[in-house]
CSV table of C-alpha atoms and ligand atoms in Angstrom, one decimal:
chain,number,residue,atom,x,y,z
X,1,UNK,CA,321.7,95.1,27.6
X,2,UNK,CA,322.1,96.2,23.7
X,3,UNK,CA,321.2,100.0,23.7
X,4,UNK,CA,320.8,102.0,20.2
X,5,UNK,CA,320.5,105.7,19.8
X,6,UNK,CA,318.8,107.1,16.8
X,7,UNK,CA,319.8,110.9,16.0
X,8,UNK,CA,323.3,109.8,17.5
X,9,UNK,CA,325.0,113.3,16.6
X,10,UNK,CA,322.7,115.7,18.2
X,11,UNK,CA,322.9,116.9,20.9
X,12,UNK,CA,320.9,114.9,23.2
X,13,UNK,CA,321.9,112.1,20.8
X,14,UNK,CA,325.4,112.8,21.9
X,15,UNK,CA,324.9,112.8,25.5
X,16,UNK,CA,323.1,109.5,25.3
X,17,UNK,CA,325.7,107.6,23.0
X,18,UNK,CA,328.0,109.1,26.6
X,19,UNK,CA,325.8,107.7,29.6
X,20,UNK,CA,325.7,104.1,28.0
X,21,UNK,CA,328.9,104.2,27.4
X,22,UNK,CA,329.5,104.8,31.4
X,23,UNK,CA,326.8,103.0,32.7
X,24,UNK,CA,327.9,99.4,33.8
X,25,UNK,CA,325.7,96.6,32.4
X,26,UNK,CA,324.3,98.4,28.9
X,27,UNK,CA,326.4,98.4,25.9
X,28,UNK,CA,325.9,100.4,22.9
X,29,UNK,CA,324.0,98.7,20.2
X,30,UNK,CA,324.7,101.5,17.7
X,31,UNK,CA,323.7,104.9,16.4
X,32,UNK,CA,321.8,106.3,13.5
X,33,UNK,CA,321.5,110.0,11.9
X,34,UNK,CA,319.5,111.4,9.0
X,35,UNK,CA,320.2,110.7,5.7
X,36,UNK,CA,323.1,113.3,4.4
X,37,UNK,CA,324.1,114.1,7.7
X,38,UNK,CA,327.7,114.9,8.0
X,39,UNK,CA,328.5,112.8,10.6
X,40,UNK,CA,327.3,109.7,8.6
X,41,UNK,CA,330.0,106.9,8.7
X,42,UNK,CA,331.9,108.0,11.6
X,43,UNK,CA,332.9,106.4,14.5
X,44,UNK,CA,329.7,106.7,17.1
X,45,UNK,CA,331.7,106.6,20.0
X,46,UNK,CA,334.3,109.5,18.7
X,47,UNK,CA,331.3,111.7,17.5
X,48,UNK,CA,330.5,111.6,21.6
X,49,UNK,CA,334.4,112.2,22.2
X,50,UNK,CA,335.4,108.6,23.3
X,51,UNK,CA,337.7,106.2,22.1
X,52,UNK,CA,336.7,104.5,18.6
X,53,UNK,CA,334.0,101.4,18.9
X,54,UNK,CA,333.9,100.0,15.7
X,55,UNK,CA,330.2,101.4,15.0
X,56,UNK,CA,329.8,103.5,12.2
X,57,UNK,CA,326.9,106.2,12.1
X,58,UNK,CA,324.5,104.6,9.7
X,59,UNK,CA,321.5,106.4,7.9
X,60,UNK,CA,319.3,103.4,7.9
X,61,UNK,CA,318.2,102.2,11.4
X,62,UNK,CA,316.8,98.7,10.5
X,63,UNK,CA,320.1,97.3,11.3
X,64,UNK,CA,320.4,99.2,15.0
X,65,UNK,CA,316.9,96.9,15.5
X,66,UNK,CA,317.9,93.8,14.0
X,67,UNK,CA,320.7,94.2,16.9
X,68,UNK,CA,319.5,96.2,20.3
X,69,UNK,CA,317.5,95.2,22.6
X,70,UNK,CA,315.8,98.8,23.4
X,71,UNK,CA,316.7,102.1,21.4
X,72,UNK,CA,316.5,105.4,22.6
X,73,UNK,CA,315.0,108.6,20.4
X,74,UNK,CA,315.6,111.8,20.8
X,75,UNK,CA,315.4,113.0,17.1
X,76,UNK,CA,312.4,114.5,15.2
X,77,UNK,CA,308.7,114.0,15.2
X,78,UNK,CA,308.8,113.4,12.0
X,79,UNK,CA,311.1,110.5,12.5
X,80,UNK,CA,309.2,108.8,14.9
X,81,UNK,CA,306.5,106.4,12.4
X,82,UNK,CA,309.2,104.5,11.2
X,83,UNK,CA,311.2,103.8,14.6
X,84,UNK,CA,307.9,102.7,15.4
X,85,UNK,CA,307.3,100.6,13.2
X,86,UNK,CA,311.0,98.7,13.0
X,87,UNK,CA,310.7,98.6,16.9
X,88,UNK,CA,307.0,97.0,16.7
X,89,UNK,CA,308.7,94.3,13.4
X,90,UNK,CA,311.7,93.4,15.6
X,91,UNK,CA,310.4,93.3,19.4
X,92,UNK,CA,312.3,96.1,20.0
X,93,UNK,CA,312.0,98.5,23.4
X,94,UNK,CA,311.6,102.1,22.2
X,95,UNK,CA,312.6,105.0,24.6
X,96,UNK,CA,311.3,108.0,23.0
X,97,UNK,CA,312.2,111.0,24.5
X,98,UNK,CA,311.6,113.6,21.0
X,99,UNK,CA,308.6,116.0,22.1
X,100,UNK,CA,306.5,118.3,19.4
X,101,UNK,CA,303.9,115.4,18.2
X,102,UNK,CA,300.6,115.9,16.6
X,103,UNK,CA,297.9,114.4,17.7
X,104,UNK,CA,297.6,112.2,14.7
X,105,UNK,CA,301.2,110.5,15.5
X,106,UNK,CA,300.4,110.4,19.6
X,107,UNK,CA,297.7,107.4,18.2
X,108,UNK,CA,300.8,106.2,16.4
X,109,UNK,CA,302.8,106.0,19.5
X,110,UNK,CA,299.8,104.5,21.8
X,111,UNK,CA,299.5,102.0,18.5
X,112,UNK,CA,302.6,101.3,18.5
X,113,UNK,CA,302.3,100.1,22.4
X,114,UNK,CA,299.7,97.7,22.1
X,115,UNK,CA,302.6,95.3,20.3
X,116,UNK,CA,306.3,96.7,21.9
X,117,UNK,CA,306.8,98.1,25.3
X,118,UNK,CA,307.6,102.5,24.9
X,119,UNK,CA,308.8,104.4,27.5
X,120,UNK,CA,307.8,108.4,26.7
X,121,UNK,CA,308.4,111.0,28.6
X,122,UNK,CA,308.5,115.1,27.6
X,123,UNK,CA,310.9,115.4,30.5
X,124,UNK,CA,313.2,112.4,31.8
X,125,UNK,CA,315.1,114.1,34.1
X,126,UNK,CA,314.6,112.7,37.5
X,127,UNK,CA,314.2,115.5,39.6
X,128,UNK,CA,311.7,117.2,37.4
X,129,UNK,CA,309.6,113.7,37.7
X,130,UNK,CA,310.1,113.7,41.3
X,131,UNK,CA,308.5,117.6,41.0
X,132,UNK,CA,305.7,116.4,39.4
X,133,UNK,CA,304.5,114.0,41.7
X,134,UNK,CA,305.5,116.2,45.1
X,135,UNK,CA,303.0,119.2,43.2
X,136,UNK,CA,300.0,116.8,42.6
X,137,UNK,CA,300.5,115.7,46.2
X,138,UNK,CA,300.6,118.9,47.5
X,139,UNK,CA,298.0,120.5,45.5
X,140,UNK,CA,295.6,117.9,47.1
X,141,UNK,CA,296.7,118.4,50.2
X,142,UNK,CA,296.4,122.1,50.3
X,143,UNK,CA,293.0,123.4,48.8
X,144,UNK,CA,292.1,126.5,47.2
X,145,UNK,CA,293.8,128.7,50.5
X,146,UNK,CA,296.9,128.3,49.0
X,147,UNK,CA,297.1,129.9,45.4
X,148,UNK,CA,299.5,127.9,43.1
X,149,UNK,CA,301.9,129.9,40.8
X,150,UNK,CA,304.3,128.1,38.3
X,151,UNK,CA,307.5,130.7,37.7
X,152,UNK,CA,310.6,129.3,35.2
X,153,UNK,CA,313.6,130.7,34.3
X,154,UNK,CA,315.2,129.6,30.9
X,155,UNK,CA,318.3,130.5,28.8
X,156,UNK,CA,317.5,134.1,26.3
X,157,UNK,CA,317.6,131.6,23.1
X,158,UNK,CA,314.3,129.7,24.5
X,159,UNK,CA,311.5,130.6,21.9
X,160,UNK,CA,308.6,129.3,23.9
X,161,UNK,CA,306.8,130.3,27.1
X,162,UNK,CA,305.7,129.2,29.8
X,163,UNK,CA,308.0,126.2,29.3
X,164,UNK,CA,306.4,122.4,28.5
X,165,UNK,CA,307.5,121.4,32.0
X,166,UNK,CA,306.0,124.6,33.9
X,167,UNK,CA,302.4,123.6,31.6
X,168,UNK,CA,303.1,120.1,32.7
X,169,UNK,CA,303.6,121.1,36.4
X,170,UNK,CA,300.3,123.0,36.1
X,171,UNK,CA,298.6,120.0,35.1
X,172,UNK,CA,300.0,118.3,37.7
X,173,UNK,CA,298.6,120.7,40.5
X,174,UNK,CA,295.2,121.2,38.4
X,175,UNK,CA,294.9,117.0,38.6
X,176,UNK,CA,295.9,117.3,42.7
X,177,UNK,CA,292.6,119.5,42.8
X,178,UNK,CA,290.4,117.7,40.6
X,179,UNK,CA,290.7,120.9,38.5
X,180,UNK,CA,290.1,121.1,34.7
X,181,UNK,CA,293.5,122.6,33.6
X,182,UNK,CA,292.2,125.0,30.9
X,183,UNK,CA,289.9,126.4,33.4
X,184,UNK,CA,292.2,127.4,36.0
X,185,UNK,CA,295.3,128.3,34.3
X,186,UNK,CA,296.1,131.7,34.0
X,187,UNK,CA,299.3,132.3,31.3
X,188,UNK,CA,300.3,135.6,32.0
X,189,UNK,CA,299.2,139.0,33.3
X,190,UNK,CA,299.2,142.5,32.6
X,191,UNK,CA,298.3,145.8,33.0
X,192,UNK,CA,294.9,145.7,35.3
X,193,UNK,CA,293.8,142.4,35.7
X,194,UNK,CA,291.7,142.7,38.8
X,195,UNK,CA,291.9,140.5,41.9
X,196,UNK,CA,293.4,136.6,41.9
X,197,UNK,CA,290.3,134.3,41.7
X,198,UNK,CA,290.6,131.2,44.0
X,199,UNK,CA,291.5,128.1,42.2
X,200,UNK,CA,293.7,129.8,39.7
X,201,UNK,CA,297.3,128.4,38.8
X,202,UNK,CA,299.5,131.4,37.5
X,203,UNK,CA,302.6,131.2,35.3
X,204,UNK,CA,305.4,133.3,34.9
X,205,UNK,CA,308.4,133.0,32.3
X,206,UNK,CA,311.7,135.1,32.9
X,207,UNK,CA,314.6,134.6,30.2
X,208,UNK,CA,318.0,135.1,30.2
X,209,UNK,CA,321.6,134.2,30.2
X,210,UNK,CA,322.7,130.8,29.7
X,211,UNK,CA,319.8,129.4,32.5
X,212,UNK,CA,319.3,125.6,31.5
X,213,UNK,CA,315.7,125.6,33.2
X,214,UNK,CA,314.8,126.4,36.9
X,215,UNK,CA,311.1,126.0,38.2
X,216,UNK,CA,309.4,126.9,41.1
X,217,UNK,CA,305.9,125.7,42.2
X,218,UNK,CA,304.7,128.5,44.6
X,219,UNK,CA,301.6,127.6,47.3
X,220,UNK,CA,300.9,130.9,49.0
X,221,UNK,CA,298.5,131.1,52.1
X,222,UNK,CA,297.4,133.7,54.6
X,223,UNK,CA,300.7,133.8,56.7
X,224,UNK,CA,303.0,131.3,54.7
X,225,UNK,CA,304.4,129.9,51.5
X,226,UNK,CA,305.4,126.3,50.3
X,227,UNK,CA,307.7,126.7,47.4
X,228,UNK,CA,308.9,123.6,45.2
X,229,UNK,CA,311.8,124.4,43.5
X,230,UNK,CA,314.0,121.9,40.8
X,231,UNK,CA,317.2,123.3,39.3
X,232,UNK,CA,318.7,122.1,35.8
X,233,UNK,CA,322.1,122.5,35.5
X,234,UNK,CA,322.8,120.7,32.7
X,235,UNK,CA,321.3,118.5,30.0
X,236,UNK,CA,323.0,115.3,31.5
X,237,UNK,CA,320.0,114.7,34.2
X,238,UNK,CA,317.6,114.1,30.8
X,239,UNK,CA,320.1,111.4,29.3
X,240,UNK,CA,321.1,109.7,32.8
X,241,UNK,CA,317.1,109.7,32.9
X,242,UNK,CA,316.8,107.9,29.5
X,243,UNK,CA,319.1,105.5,30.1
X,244,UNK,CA,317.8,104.5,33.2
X,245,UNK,CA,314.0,103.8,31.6
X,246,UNK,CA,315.8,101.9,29.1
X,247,UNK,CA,317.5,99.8,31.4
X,248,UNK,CA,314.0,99.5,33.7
X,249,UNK,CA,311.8,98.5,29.9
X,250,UNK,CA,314.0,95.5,29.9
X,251,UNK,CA,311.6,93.9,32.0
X,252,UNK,CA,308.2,95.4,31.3
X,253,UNK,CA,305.6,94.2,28.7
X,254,UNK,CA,304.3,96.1,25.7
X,255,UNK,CA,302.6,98.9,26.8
X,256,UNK,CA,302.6,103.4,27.1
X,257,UNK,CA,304.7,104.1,29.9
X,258,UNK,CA,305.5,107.4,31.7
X,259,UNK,CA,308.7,108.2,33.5
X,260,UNK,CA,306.7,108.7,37.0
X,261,UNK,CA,306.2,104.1,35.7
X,262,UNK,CA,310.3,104.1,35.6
X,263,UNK,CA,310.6,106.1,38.7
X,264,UNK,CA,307.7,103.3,40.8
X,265,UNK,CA,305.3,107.0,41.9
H,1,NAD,P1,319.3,118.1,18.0
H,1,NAD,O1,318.8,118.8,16.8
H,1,NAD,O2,320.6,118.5,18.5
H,1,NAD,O3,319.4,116.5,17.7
H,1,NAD,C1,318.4,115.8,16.9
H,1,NAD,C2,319.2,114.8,16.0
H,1,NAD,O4,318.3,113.9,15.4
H,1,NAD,C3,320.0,115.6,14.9
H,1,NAD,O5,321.3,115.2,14.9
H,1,NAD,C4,319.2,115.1,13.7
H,1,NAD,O6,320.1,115.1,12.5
H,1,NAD,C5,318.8,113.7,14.1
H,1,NAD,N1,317.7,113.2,13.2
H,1,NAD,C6,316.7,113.9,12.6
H,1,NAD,N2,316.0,113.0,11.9
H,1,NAD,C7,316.5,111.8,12.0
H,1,NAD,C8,316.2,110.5,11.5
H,1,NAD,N3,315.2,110.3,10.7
H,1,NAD,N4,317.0,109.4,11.9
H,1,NAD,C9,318.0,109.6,12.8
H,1,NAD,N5,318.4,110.8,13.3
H,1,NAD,C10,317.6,111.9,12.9
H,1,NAD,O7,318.2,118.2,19.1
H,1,NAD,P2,318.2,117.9,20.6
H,1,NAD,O8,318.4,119.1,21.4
H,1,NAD,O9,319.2,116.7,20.8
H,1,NAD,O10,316.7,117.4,20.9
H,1,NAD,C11,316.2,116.3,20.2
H,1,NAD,C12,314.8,116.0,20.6
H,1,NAD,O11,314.8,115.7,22.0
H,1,NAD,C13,313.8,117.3,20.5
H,1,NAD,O12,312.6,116.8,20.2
H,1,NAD,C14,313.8,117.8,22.0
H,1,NAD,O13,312.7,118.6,22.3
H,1,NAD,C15,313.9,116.5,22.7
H,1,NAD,N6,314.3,116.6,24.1
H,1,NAD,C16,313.6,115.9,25.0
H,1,NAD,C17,314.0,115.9,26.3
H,1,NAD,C18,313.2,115.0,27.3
H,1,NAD,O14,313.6,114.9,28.5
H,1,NAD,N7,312.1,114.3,26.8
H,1,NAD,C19,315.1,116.6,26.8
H,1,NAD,C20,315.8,117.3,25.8
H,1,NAD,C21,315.4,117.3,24.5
């Protein structure tokens, strides 16, 4: 199997161009970067510290889809319409890993899938996957006895909190309870905030360090506590997870699929 990377350089980018390399049965189809990126016209492979391929970093990505069978994206948002497009023109399988969409360009994506088969996930590390189907389950198994809190722990340069993947896990335990999300959620908490009200799924964010990204799912009942707990310890689980949805689109017609799809939950 023919596997592109757009955004080759970065750093995902980097890890991706990596994994296929390694992984027996794909072969790299190629890699693009942005136009006046330094990198442009260098050796894809070497950029990802290999041994030279003979595929040059190229700022146009209509030839990487003339030639792979499925590429991978982990670039911009703003990058996404025309990787769309070129994968919808050539039949191409799109794994799009980039997160930070508007709502206007989410229709792109689903568009998109009505014509080309798109794997997109905001996390495509396996664990983290297996996480969010184990807190679902749980969430519906336990009821409103157990009070769910979300903590994570990320690296001091994270800008953001709670984390997209703690919100996501939240949604996964609001969706195990037939809960509305927004209702229940409770971001933070400060000062005097009174008592916990049943049904509610806390969050809290600590930062520091060099943490990649640790979360915890905490179900707390009279007497005991279930805790989930997943435990990043480097970026390679969310490129070993790409490249294994773009090995499992091979097979799968157009359509929006999820990671929990790649993974069979
Ligand atoms: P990065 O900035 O290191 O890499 C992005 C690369 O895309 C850069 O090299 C940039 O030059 C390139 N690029 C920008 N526009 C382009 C275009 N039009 N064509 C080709 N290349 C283009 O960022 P990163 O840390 O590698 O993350 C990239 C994206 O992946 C972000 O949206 C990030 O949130 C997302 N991400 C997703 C997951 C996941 O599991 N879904 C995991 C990690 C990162």
């Amino acid at each position: 199997m023919k596997i592109g990377v757009v955004g080759c350089a970065g750093r995902m980018g980097q890890m991706l161009v990596q994994e296929i390399i390694n992984t027996d049965g794909c072969e790299l189809a190629g890699g693009t970067e942005r136009s006046g990126h330094p990198l442009l016209g260098k050796d894809v492979a070497s950029v990802a510290g290999f041994d030279p391929c003979g595929l040059f970093i190229m700022d146009s990505a209509v030839g990487l889809f003339e030639t792979a069978d499925t590429v991978i994206d982990f670039s911009l948002p703003a990058a996404t319409k025309g990787h769309l497009d070129l994968a919808v023109k050539f039949g191409v399988k799109l794994v799009l890993g980039t997160t930070g969409h508007e709502p206007d360009q989410i229709k792109e994506i689903a568009e998109a899938a009505k014509s080309t088969t798109i794997v997109k996930a905001m996390n495509f590390s396996i664990g983290v996957n297996v996480l969010f189907a184990l807190t679902e389950k749980l969430a519906g198994i336990l009821d409103d006895d157990y009070d769910i809190d979300i903590l994570e722990m990320h690296h001091k340069h994270k800008v953001d909190a709670p984390s997209g993947t703690a919100l996501g896990l939240g949604e996964a335990a609001a969706e195990g309870r037939r809960a509305n999300f927004a209702d229940v959620a409770v971001r933070g908490r400060d000062g005097i905030t009174g008592e916990r009200k049943a049904g509610d799924i806390g969050f809290a964010s600590l930062r520091g360090g060099d943490v990649v990204g640790d979360h915890t799912v905490v179900f707390a009942g009279d007497g005991e506590r279930v805790e989930l707990i997943h435990k990043a310890a480097s970026r390679v689980i969310f490129s070993k997870g790409a490249v294994r949805a773009a090995r499992w689109v091979s097979n799968q017609p157009p359509g929006l699929y999820s990671m929990q799809d790649v993974l069979g939950f």
